[in-house]
């Protein structure tokens, strides 16, 4: 079995209602790892890619004395060996801002510097309550060669005693972030919610041209920040340009949904149980609802519909609906339901989750067709 990358796709011009900004109608060709696509308006499409692990921490105990000695020795040697410049010390500065508060000290730490994202190995915690070995990775941009390099390093550090199979059997996930990419869509046209009885807080940040660039969702009792959000959508292309990086998909509009699970949410989920995720496992995407206000075609009052969408993002759905006439209210409620069904397919996405996990664990190759 292989993770299949689709053939070159001819991307139609995007449909967007971004106020104050200028978007060029573009047609380009690119390879997309597409989970599904959907119609947006009359002549546009949105492309939803398969979920990827964007951040993962796995810890495990190392009981064998020789293996423990080997890991400590090899990490020290790799960091001082001038013939291996790809290895360097691992510091909290290597982590993204949202993860720095969870950085814990270990006596032996190294980072594989030539891998994109992050690949770090830590051993011997300074605090006794933590597991012996900790692996931190941001693997969403890894190729098969990157995956192989990472596991070869783990194998070398442990003197051949720890590999992917060993970590699958004994590793415990303590942090897991998924990234789901929406292409040819504008973040301004989306609303994110969580279907729950507990109150949630939504906070939206607008860009300099008035369009939505980021929408966070998190606990109602806490201040929304990069440390305590549970899910958010953001303009990935704009963020790349802000950081002076080349956007992953060049000029294509690119919105990313990130869903974050911490230790409390993961409970006792091991890498083995996640790797062999069954259809009975709780779908961690299903509680979230996404509405693309361009996913409902042929609306007679299109301008009013998009104004209603903007009102939902600023005032909340209940308030926005309460401002409508009764007959219009029920029509718009149906439109919102239709838009969610069209653009957001959590069951399809959840079924694709294990594919990227197997790839990261070296169990699945990527091929192009």
PDB file of N, CA and C in Angstrom, residues 306-365:
ATOM      1  N   UNK A 306     -23.416  36.591   2.119  1.00  0.00           N
ATOM      2  CA  UNK A 306     -22.040  36.798   2.565  1.00  0.00           C
ATOM      3  C   UNK A 306     -21.973  37.819   3.697  1.00  0.00           C
ATOM      4  N   UNK A 307     -22.865  38.791   3.685  1.00  0.00           N
ATOM      5  CA  UNK A 307     -22.938  39.722   4.818  1.00  0.00           C
ATOM      6  C   UNK A 307     -23.362  38.981   6.078  1.00  0.00           C
ATOM      7  N   UNK A 308     -24.290  38.034   5.927  1.00  0.00           N
ATOM      8  CA  UNK A 308     -24.705  37.204   7.056  1.00  0.00           C
ATOM      9  C   UNK A 308     -23.529  36.382   7.575  1.00  0.00           C
ATOM     10  N   UNK A 309     -22.721  35.829   6.656  1.00  0.00           N
ATOM     11  CA  UNK A 309     -21.544  35.056   7.067  1.00  0.00           C
ATOM     12  C   UNK A 309     -20.572  35.891   7.872  1.00  0.00           C
ATOM     13  N   UNK A 310     -20.320  37.123   7.425  1.00  0.00           N
ATOM     14  CA  UNK A 310     -19.427  38.015   8.172  1.00  0.00           C
ATOM     15  C   UNK A 310     -20.002  38.346   9.546  1.00  0.00           C
ATOM     16  N   UNK A 311     -21.322  38.503   9.610  1.00  0.00           N
ATOM     17  CA  UNK A 311     -21.979  38.791  10.888  1.00  0.00           C
ATOM     18  C   UNK A 311     -21.816  37.622  11.851  1.00  0.00           C
ATOM     19  N   UNK A 312     -21.897  36.382  11.328  1.00  0.00           N
ATOM     20  CA  UNK A 312     -21.717  35.191  12.166  1.00  0.00           C
ATOM     21  C   UNK A 312     -20.338  35.182  12.808  1.00  0.00           C
ATOM     22  N   UNK A 313     -19.328  35.602  12.050  1.00  0.00           N
ATOM     23  CA  UNK A 313     -17.956  35.569  12.551  1.00  0.00           C
ATOM     24  C   UNK A 313     -17.705  36.630  13.618  1.00  0.00           C
ATOM     25  N   UNK A 314     -18.432  37.739  13.509  1.00  0.00           N
ATOM     26  CA  UNK A 314     -18.205  38.849  14.452  1.00  0.00           C
ATOM     27  C   UNK A 314     -19.149  38.764  15.649  1.00  0.00           C
ATOM     28  N   UNK A 315     -20.418  38.463  15.414  1.00  0.00           N
ATOM     29  CA  UNK A 315     -21.429  38.505  16.473  1.00  0.00           C
ATOM     30  C   UNK A 315     -21.854  37.127  16.985  1.00  0.00           C
ATOM     31  N   UNK A 316     -21.476  36.060  16.274  1.00  0.00           N
ATOM     32  CA  UNK A 316     -21.924  34.727  16.654  1.00  0.00           C
ATOM     33  C   UNK A 316     -23.149  34.333  15.843  1.00  0.00           C
ATOM     34  N   UNK A 317     -23.337  33.033  15.664  1.00  0.00           N
ATOM     35  CA  UNK A 317     -24.411  32.545  14.790  1.00  0.00           C
ATOM     36  C   UNK A 317     -25.790  32.883  15.342  1.00  0.00           C
ATOM     37  N   UNK A 318     -26.016  32.656  16.626  1.00  0.00           N
ATOM     38  CA  UNK A 318     -27.345  32.901  17.199  1.00  0.00           C
ATOM     39  C   UNK A 318     -27.750  34.370  17.047  1.00  0.00           C
ATOM     40  N   UNK A 319     -26.812  35.272  17.306  1.00  0.00           N
ATOM     41  CA  UNK A 319     -27.120  36.692  17.167  1.00  0.00           C
ATOM     42  C   UNK A 319     -27.399  37.045  15.712  1.00  0.00           C
ATOM     43  N   UNK A 320     -26.571  36.502  14.791  1.00  0.00           N
ATOM     44  CA  UNK A 320     -26.757  36.785  13.366  1.00  0.00           C
ATOM     45  C   UNK A 320     -28.105  36.276  12.880  1.00  0.00           C
ATOM     46  N   UNK A 321     -28.479  35.073  13.313  1.00  0.00           N
ATOM     47  CA  UNK A 321     -29.781  34.524  12.911  1.00  0.00           C
ATOM     48  C   UNK A 321     -30.922  35.340  13.510  1.00  0.00           C
ATOM     49  N   UNK A 322     -30.733  35.817  14.731  1.00  0.00           N
ATOM     50  CA  UNK A 322     -31.779  36.593  15.398  1.00  0.00           C
ATOM     51  C   UNK A 322     -32.053  37.932  14.737  1.00  0.00           C
ATOM     52  N   UNK A 323     -31.141  38.395  13.897  1.00  0.00           N
ATOM     53  CA  UNK A 323     -31.329  39.665  13.209  1.00  0.00           C
ATOM     54  C   UNK A 323     -32.141  39.518  11.916  1.00  0.00           C
ATOM     55  N   UNK A 324     -32.437  38.274  11.537  1.00  0.00           N
ATOM     56  CA  UNK A 324     -33.132  38.021  10.277  1.00  0.00           C
ATOM     57  C   UNK A 324     -34.642  37.899  10.487  1.00  0.00           C
ATOM     58  N   UNK A 325     -35.378  38.106   9.425  1.00  0.00           N
ATOM     59  CA  UNK A 325     -36.811  37.822   9.448  1.00  0.00           C
ATOM     60  C   UNK A 325     -37.012  36.323   9.580  1.00  0.00           C
ATOM     61  N   UNK A 326     -38.126  35.882  10.218  1.00  0.00           N
ATOM     62  CA  UNK A 326     -38.325  34.458  10.471  1.00  0.00           C
ATOM     63  C   UNK A 326     -38.176  33.580   9.232  1.00  0.00           C
ATOM     64  N   UNK A 327     -38.784  33.996   8.094  1.00  0.00           N
ATOM     65  CA  UNK A 327     -38.709  33.148   6.897  1.00  0.00           C
ATOM     66  C   UNK A 327     -37.282  33.069   6.353  1.00  0.00           C
ATOM     67  N   UNK A 328     -36.540  34.173   6.458  1.00  0.00           N
ATOM     68  CA  UNK A 328     -35.144  34.183   6.010  1.00  0.00           C
ATOM     69  C   UNK A 328     -34.267  33.378   6.951  1.00  0.00           C
ATOM     70  N   UNK A 329     -34.576  33.431   8.229  1.00  0.00           N
ATOM     71  CA  UNK A 329     -33.786  32.731   9.246  1.00  0.00           C
ATOM     72  C   UNK A 329     -33.701  31.238   8.946  1.00  0.00           C
ATOM     73  N   UNK A 330     -34.813  30.601   8.670  1.00  0.00           N
ATOM     74  CA  UNK A 330     -34.822  29.154   8.459  1.00  0.00           C
ATOM     75  C   UNK A 330     -34.155  28.781   7.133  1.00  0.00           C
ATOM     76  N   UNK A 331     -34.280  29.657   6.133  1.00  0.00           N
ATOM     77  CA  UNK A 331     -33.589  29.417   4.860  1.00  0.00           C
ATOM     78  C   UNK A 331     -32.078  29.453   5.071  1.00  0.00           C
ATOM     79  N   UNK A 332     -31.597  30.444   5.830  1.00  0.00           N
ATOM     80  CA  UNK A 332     -30.162  30.567   6.063  1.00  0.00           C
ATOM     81  C   UNK A 332     -29.630  29.443   6.961  1.00  0.00           C
ATOM     82  N   UNK A 333     -30.444  28.991   7.890  1.00  0.00           N
ATOM     83  CA  UNK A 333     -30.044  27.845   8.717  1.00  0.00           C
ATOM     84  C   UNK A 333     -29.814  26.611   7.839  1.00  0.00           C
ATOM     85  N   UNK A 334     -30.692  26.413   6.856  1.00  0.00           N
ATOM     86  CA  UNK A 334     -30.553  25.289   5.922  1.00  0.00           C
ATOM     87  C   UNK A 334     -29.322  25.486   5.041  1.00  0.00           C
ATOM     88  N   UNK A 335     -29.078  26.703   4.587  1.00  0.00           N
ATOM     89  CA  UNK A 335     -27.890  26.987   3.778  1.00  0.00           C
ATOM     90  C   UNK A 335     -26.610  26.663   4.559  1.00  0.00           C
ATOM     91  N   UNK A 336     -26.575  27.030   5.838  1.00  0.00           N
ATOM     92  CA  UNK A 336     -25.389  26.756   6.650  1.00  0.00           C
ATOM     93  C   UNK A 336     -25.165  25.258   6.800  1.00  0.00           C
ATOM     94  N   UNK A 337     -26.238  24.530   7.019  1.00  0.00           N
ATOM     95  CA  UNK A 337     -26.132  23.075   7.141  1.00  0.00           C
ATOM     96  C   UNK A 337     -25.603  22.469   5.849  1.00  0.00           C
ATOM     97  N   UNK A 338     -26.116  22.952   4.713  1.00  0.00           N
ATOM     98  CA  UNK A 338     -25.654  22.452   3.412  1.00  0.00           C
ATOM     99  C   UNK A 338     -24.180  22.772   3.197  1.00  0.00           C
ATOM    100  N   UNK A 339     -23.775  23.984   3.572  1.00  0.00           N
ATOM    101  CA  UNK A 339     -22.390  24.406   3.364  1.00  0.00           C
ATOM    102  C   UNK A 339     -21.427  23.549   4.181  1.00  0.00           C
ATOM    103  N   UNK A 340     -21.811  23.200   5.401  1.00  0.00           N
ATOM    104  CA  UNK A 340     -20.956  22.351   6.238  1.00  0.00           C
ATOM    105  C   UNK A 340     -20.792  20.969   5.633  1.00  0.00           C
ATOM    106  N   UNK A 341     -21.906  20.394   5.174  1.00  0.00           N
ATOM    107  CA  UNK A 341     -21.869  19.040   4.605  1.00  0.00           C
ATOM    108  C   UNK A 341     -20.981  19.002   3.365  1.00  0.00           C
ATOM    109  N   UNK A 342     -21.040  20.051   2.568  1.00  0.00           N
ATOM    110  CA  UNK A 342     -20.276  20.092   1.324  1.00  0.00           C
ATOM    111  C   UNK A 342     -18.781  20.254   1.575  1.00  0.00           C
ATOM    112  N   UNK A 343     -18.405  21.180   2.471  1.00  0.00           N
ATOM    113  CA  UNK A 343     -16.983  21.515   2.612  1.00  0.00           C
ATOM    114  C   UNK A 343     -16.271  20.717   3.697  1.00  0.00           C
ATOM    115  N   UNK A 344     -17.007  20.178   4.665  1.00  0.00           N
ATOM    116  CA  UNK A 344     -16.378  19.566   5.845  1.00  0.00           C
ATOM    117  C   UNK A 344     -16.838  18.123   5.963  1.00  0.00           C
ATOM    118  N   UNK A 345     -15.918  17.174   5.713  1.00  0.00           N
ATOM    119  CA  UNK A 345     -16.232  15.743   5.739  1.00  0.00           C
ATOM    120  C   UNK A 345     -15.309  15.054   6.754  1.00  0.00           C
ATOM    121  N   UNK A 346     -15.628  15.173   8.045  1.00  0.00           N
ATOM    122  CA  UNK A 346     -14.713  14.658   9.081  1.00  0.00           C
ATOM    123  C   UNK A 346     -14.516  13.152   9.043  1.00  0.00           C
ATOM    124  N   UNK A 347     -15.528  12.393   8.600  1.00  0.00           N
ATOM    125  CA  UNK A 347     -15.368  10.933   8.531  1.00  0.00           C
ATOM    126  C   UNK A 347     -14.331  10.534   7.486  1.00  0.00           C
ATOM    127  N   UNK A 348     -14.390  11.162   6.326  1.00  0.00           N
ATOM    128  CA  UNK A 348     -13.398  10.887   5.282  1.00  0.00           C
ATOM    129  C   UNK A 348     -11.993  11.238   5.771  1.00  0.00           C
ATOM    130  N   UNK A 349     -11.870  12.376   6.416  1.00  0.00           N
ATOM    131  CA  UNK A 349     -10.570  12.832   6.895  1.00  0.00           C
ATOM    132  C   UNK A 349     -10.027  11.920   7.992  1.00  0.00           C
ATOM    133  N   UNK A 350     -10.906  11.514   8.906  1.00  0.00           N
ATOM    134  CA  UNK A 350     -10.474  10.648  10.010  1.00  0.00           C
ATOM    135  C   UNK A 350     -10.000   9.295   9.498  1.00  0.00           C
ATOM    136  N   UNK A 351     -10.672   8.782   8.477  1.00  0.00           N
ATOM    137  CA  UNK A 351     -10.260   7.504   7.894  1.00  0.00           C
ATOM    138  C   UNK A 351      -8.885   7.592   7.247  1.00  0.00           C
ATOM    139  N   UNK A 352      -8.466   8.811   6.891  1.00  0.00           N
ATOM    140  CA  UNK A 352      -7.165   8.992   6.240  1.00  0.00           C
ATOM    141  C   UNK A 352      -6.040   9.275   7.235  1.00  0.00           C
ATOM    142  N   UNK A 353      -6.367   9.416   8.514  1.00  0.00           N
ATOM    143  CA  UNK A 353      -5.377   9.791   9.528  1.00  0.00           C
ATOM    144  C   UNK A 353      -4.239   8.788   9.627  1.00  0.00           C
ATOM    145  N   UNK A 354      -4.567   7.508   9.677  1.00  0.00           N
ATOM    146  CA  UNK A 354      -3.516   6.507   9.897  1.00  0.00           C
ATOM    147  C   UNK A 354      -2.548   6.423   8.724  1.00  0.00           C
ATOM    148  N   UNK A 355      -2.959   6.894   7.548  1.00  0.00           N
ATOM    149  CA  UNK A 355      -2.083   6.844   6.384  1.00  0.00           C
ATOM    150  C   UNK A 355      -0.800   7.642   6.630  1.00  0.00           C
ATOM    151  N   UNK A 356      -0.958   8.878   7.141  1.00  0.00           N
ATOM    152  CA  UNK A 356       0.234   9.693   7.386  1.00  0.00           C
ATOM    153  C   UNK A 356       1.033   9.159   8.568  1.00  0.00           C
ATOM    154  N   UNK A 357       0.338   8.593   9.560  1.00  0.00           N
ATOM    155  CA  UNK A 357       1.043   7.996  10.701  1.00  0.00           C
ATOM    156  C   UNK A 357       1.939   6.856  10.236  1.00  0.00           C
ATOM    157  N   UNK A 358       1.407   5.987   9.382  1.00  0.00           N
ATOM    158  CA  UNK A 358       2.208   4.869   8.871  1.00  0.00           C
ATOM    159  C   UNK A 358       3.384   5.368   8.042  1.00  0.00           C
ATOM    160  N   UNK A 359       3.163   6.444   7.313  1.00  0.00           N
ATOM    161  CA  UNK A 359       4.245   7.021   6.519  1.00  0.00           C
ATOM    162  C   UNK A 359       5.357   7.535   7.419  1.00  0.00           C
ATOM    163  N   UNK A 360       4.995   8.284   8.471  1.00  0.00           N
ATOM    164  CA  UNK A 360       5.996   8.835   9.392  1.00  0.00           C
ATOM    165  C   UNK A 360       6.745   7.722  10.120  1.00  0.00           C
ATOM    166  N   UNK A 361       6.093   6.605  10.346  1.00  0.00           N
ATOM    167  CA  UNK A 361       6.730   5.479  11.032  1.00  0.00           C
ATOM    168  C   UNK A 361       7.485   4.572  10.063  1.00  0.00           C
ATOM    169  N   UNK A 362       7.616   5.013   8.818  1.00  0.00           N
ATOM    170  CA  UNK A 362       8.385   4.240   7.848  1.00  0.00           C
ATOM    171  C   UNK A 362       7.670   3.019   7.329  1.00  0.00           C
ATOM    172  N   UNK A 363       6.352   2.971   7.474  1.00  0.00           N
ATOM    173  CA  UNK A 363       5.573   1.823   7.052  1.00  0.00           C
ATOM    174  C   UNK A 363       4.849   2.042   5.725  1.00  0.00           C
ATOM    175  N   UNK A 364       5.033   3.203   5.138  1.00  0.00           N
ATOM    176  CA  UNK A 364       4.282   3.543   3.937  1.00  0.00           C
ATOM    177  C   UNK A 364       5.134   4.470   3.087  1.00  0.00           C
ATOM    178  N   UNK A 365       5.296   4.137   1.825  1.00  0.00           N
ATOM    179  CA  UNK A 365       6.088   4.975   0.919  1.00  0.00           C
ATOM    180  C   UNK A 365       5.161   5.924   0.157  1.00  0.00           C
TER     181      UNK A 365
END
